[in-house]
PDB file of C-alpha atoms in Angstrom:
ATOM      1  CA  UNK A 340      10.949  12.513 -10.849  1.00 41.00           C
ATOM      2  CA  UNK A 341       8.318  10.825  -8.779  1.00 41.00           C
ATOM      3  CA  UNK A 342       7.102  12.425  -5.594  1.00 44.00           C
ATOM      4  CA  UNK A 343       4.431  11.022  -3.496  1.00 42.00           C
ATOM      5  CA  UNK A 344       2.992  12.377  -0.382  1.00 39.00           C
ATOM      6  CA  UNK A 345       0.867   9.779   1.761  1.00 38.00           C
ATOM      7  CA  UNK A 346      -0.945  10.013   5.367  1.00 37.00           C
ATOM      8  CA  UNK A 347      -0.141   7.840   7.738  1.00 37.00           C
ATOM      9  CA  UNK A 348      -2.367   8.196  11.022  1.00 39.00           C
ATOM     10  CA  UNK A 349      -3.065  11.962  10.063  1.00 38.00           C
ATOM     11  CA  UNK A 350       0.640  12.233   9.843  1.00 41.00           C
ATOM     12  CA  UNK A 351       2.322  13.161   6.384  1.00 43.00           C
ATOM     13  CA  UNK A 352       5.214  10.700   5.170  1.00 46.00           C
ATOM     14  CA  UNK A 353       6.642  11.597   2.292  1.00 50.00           C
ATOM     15  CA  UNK A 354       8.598   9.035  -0.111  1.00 50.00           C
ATOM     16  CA  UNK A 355      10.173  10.563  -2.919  1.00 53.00           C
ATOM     17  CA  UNK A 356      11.614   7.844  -5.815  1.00 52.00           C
ATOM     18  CA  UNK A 357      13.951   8.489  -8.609  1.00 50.00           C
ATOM     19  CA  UNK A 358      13.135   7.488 -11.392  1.00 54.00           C
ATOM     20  CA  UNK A 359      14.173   9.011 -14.524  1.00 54.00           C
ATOM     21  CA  UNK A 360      17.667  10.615 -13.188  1.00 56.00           C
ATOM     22  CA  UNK A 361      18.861  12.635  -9.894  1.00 56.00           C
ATOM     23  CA  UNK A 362      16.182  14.001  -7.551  1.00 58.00           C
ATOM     24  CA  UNK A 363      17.941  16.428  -4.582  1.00 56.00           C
ATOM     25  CA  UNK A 364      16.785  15.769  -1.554  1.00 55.00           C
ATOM     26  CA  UNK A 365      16.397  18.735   1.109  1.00 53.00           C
ATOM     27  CA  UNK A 366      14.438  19.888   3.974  1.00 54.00           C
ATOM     28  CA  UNK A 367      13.966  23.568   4.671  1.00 52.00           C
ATOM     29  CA  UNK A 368      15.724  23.589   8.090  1.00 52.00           C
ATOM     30  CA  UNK A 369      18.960  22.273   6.357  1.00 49.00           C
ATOM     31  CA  UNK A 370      21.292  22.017   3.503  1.00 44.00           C
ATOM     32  CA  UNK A 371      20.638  19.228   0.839  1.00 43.00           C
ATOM     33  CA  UNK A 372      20.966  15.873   2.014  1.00 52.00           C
ATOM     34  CA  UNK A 373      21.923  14.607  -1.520  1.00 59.00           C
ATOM     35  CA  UNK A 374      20.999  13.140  -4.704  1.00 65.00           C
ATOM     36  CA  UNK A 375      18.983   9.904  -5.350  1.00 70.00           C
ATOM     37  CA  UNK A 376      19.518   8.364  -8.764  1.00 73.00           C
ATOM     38  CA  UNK A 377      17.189   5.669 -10.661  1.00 75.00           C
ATOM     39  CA  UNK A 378      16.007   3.272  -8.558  1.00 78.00           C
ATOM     40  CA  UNK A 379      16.594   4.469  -5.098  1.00 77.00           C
ATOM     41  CA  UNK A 380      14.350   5.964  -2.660  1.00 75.00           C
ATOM     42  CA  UNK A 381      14.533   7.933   0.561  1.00 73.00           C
ATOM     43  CA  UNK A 382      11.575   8.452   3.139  1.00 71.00           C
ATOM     44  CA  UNK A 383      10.757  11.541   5.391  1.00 67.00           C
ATOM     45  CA  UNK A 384       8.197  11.470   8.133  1.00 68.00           C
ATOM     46  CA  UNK A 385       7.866  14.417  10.920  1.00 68.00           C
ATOM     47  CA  UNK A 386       9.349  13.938  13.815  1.00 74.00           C
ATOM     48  CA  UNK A 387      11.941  11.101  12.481  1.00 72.00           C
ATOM     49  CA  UNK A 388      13.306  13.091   9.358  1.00 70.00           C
ATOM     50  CA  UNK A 389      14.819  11.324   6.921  1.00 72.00           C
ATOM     51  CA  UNK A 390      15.418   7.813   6.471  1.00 75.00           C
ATOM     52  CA  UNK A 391      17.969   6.059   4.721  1.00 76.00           C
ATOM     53  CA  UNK A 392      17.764   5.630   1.043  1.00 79.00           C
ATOM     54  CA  UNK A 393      16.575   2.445  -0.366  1.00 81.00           C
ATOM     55  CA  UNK A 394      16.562   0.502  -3.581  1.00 84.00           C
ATOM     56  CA  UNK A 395      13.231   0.244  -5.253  1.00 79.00           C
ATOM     57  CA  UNK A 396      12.304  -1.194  -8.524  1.00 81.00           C
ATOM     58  CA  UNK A 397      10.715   2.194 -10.404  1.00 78.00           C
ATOM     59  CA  UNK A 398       8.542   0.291 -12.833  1.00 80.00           C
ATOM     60  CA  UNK A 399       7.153  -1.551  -9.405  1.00 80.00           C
ATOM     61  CA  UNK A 400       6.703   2.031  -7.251  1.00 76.00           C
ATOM     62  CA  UNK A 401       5.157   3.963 -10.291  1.00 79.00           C
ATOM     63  CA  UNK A 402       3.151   0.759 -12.151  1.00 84.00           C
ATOM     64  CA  UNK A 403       0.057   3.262 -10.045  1.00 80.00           C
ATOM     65  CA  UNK A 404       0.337   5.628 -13.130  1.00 81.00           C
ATOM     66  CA  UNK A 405      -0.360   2.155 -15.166  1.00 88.00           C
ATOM     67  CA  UNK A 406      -3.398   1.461 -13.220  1.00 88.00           C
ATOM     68  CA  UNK A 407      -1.456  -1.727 -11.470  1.00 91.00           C
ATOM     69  CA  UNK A 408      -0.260  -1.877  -7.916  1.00 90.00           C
ATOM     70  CA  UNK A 409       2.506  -4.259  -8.040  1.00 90.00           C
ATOM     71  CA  UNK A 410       3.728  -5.912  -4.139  1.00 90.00           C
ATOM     72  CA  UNK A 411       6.838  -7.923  -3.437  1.00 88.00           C
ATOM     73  CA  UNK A 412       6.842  -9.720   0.463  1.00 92.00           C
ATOM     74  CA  UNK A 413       4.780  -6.675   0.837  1.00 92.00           C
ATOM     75  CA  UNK A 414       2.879  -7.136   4.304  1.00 95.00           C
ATOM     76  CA  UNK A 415      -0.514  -7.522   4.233  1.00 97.00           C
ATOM     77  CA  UNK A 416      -1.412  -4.582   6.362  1.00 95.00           C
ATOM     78  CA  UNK A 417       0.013  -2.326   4.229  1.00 92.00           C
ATOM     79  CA  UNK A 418      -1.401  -3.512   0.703  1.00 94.00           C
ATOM     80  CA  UNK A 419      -5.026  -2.905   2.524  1.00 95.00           C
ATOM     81  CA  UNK A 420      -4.164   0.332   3.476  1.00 92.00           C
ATOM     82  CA  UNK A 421      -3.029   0.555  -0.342  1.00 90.00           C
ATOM     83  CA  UNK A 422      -6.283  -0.841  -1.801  1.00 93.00           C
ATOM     84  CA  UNK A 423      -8.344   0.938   0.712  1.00 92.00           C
ATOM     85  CA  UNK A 424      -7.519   3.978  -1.628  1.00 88.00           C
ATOM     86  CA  UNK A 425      -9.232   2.942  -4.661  1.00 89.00           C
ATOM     87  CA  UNK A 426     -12.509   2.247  -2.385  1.00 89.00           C
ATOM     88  CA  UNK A 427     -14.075   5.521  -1.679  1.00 86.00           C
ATOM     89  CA  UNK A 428     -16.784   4.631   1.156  1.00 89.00           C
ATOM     90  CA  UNK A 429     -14.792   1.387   2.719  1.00 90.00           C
ATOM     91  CA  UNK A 430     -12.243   0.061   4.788  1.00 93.00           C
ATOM     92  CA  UNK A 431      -9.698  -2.898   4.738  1.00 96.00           C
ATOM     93  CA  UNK A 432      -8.204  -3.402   7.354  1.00 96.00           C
ATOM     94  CA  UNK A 433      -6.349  -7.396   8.404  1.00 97.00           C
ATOM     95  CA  UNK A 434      -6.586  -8.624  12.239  1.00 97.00           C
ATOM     96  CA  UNK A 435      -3.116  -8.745  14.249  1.00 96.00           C
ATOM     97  CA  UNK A 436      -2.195 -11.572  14.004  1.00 96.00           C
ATOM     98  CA  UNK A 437      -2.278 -12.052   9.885  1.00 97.00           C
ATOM     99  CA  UNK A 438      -1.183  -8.266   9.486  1.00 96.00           C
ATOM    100  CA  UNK A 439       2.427  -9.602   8.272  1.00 96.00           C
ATOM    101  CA  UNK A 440       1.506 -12.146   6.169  1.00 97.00           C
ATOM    102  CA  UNK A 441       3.610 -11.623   2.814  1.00 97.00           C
ATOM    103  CA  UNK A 442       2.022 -10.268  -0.418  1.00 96.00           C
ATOM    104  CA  UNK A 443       3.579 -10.336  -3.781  1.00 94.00           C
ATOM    105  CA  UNK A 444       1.502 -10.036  -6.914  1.00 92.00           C
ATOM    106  CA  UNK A 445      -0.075  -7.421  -8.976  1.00 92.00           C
ATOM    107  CA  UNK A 446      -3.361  -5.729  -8.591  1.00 92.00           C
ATOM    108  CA  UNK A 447      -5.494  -3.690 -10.834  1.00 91.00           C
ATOM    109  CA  UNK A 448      -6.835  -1.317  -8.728  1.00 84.00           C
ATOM    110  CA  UNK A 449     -10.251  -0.255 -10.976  1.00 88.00           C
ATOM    111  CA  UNK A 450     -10.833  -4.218  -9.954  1.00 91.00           C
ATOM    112  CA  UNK A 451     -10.618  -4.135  -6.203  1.00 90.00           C
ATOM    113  CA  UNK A 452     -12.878  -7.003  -6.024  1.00 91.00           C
ATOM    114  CA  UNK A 453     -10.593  -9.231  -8.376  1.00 93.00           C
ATOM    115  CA  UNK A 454      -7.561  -8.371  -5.991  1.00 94.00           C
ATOM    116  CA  UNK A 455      -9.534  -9.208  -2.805  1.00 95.00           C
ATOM    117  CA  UNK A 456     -10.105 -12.703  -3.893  1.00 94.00           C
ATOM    118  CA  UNK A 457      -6.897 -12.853  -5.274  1.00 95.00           C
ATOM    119  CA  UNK A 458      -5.342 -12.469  -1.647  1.00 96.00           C
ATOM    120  CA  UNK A 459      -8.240 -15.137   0.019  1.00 95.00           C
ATOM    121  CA  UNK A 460      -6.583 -17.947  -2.713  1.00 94.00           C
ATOM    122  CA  UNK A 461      -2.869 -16.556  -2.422  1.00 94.00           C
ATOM    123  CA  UNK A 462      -3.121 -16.578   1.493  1.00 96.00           C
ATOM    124  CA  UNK A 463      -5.032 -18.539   4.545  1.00 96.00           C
ATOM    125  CA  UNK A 464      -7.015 -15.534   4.478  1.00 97.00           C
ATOM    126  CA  UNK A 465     -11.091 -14.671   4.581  1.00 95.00           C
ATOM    127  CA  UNK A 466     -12.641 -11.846   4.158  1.00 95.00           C
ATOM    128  CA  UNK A 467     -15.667 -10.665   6.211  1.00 94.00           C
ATOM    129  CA  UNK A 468     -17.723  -7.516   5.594  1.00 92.00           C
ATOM    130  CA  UNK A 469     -18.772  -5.517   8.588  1.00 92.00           C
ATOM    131  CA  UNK A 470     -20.493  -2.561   7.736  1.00 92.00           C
ATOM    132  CA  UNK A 471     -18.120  -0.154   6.028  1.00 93.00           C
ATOM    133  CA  UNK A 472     -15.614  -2.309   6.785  1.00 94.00           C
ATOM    134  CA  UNK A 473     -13.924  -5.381   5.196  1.00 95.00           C
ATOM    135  CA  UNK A 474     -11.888  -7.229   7.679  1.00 97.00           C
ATOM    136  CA  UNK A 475      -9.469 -10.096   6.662  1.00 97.00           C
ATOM    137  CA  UNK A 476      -9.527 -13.139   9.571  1.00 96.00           C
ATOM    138  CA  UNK A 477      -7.410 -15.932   9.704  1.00 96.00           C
ATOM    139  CA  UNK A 478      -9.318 -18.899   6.881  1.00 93.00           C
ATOM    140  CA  UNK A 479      -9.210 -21.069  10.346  1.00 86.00           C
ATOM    141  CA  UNK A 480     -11.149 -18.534  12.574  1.00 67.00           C
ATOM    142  CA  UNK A 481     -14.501 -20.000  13.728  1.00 64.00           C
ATOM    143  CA  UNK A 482     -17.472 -18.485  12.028  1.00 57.00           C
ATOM    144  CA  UNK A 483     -15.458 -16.857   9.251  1.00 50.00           C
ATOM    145  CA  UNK A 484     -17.283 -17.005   5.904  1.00 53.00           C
ATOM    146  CA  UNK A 485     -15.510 -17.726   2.996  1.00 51.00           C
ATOM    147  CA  UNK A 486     -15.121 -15.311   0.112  1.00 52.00           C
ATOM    148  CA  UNK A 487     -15.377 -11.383  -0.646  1.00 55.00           C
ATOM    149  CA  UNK A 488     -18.263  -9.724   0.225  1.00 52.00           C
ATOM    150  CA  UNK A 489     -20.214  -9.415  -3.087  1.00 46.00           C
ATOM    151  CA  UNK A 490     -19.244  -6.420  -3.641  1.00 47.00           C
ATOM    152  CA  UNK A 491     -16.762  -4.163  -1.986  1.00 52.00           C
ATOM    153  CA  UNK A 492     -17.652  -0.928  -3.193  1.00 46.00           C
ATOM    154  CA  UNK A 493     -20.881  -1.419  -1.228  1.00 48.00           C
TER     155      UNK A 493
END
């Protein structure tokens, strides 16, 4: 079974995935809510409870044991927050108005520098490096500069 806990906003959301048979699904304050097989996958955040379960591809949601990150019309807001993981130090973060651009491909994260300019080619996309942050702009915006910051780990 595959059980991952992220924080979204200081808020804990939890996704749990099966993936290798029946997972039970509970919360303390109430009986079990059921059983997810392979490939499905249900999501609990405080205040909302549970959502509705969901097929996933499992190879795709665990390739992170693999070293890979793998993204399918993922938006582009969330595969920063994703990367931003792997690089202690920085942020990624994509302005509003390119934060739903599609992403589909897959990403070695030891090689965050490799999947940065992987998403400048794949989208209309720059990426600019203020401080401890790298910001992706719109490739059109005046005065963006083309290509990753040399490095992104610093």
């Amino acid at each position: 079974e595959e059980k991952a806990i992220y924080h979204k906003n200081q808020k804990p959301v939890v996704y749990v995935v099966g993936d290798v048979g029946g997972v039970g699904v509970e919360r303390a304050e109430s009986p079990i809510y059921g059983m997810l097989g392979v490939g499905q996958q249900i999501r609990y955040a405080p205040g909302r409870g549970l959502g509705s379960v969901t097929a996933v591809d499992p190879d795709s949601v665990t390739a992170w044991r693999r070293g890979r990150l793998i993204y399918r019309g993922e938006p582009l807001a969330q595969v920063l927050r994703d990367l931003s993981r792997y690089l202690p130090g920085r942020s990624l973060r994509a302005e509003a108005e390119i934060e739903g651009l599609e992403v589909s491909g897959t990403y070695r994260f030891e090689d965050i520098d490799s999947a940065l300019r992987a998403l400048e080619v794949a989208l209309p996309v720059r990426a600019e490096s203020r401080g401890d942050e790298i910001v992706f702009v719109p490739a059109s915006a005046p005065g963006a500069r083309t290509g990753v910051p040399r490095t992104a780990r610093g």
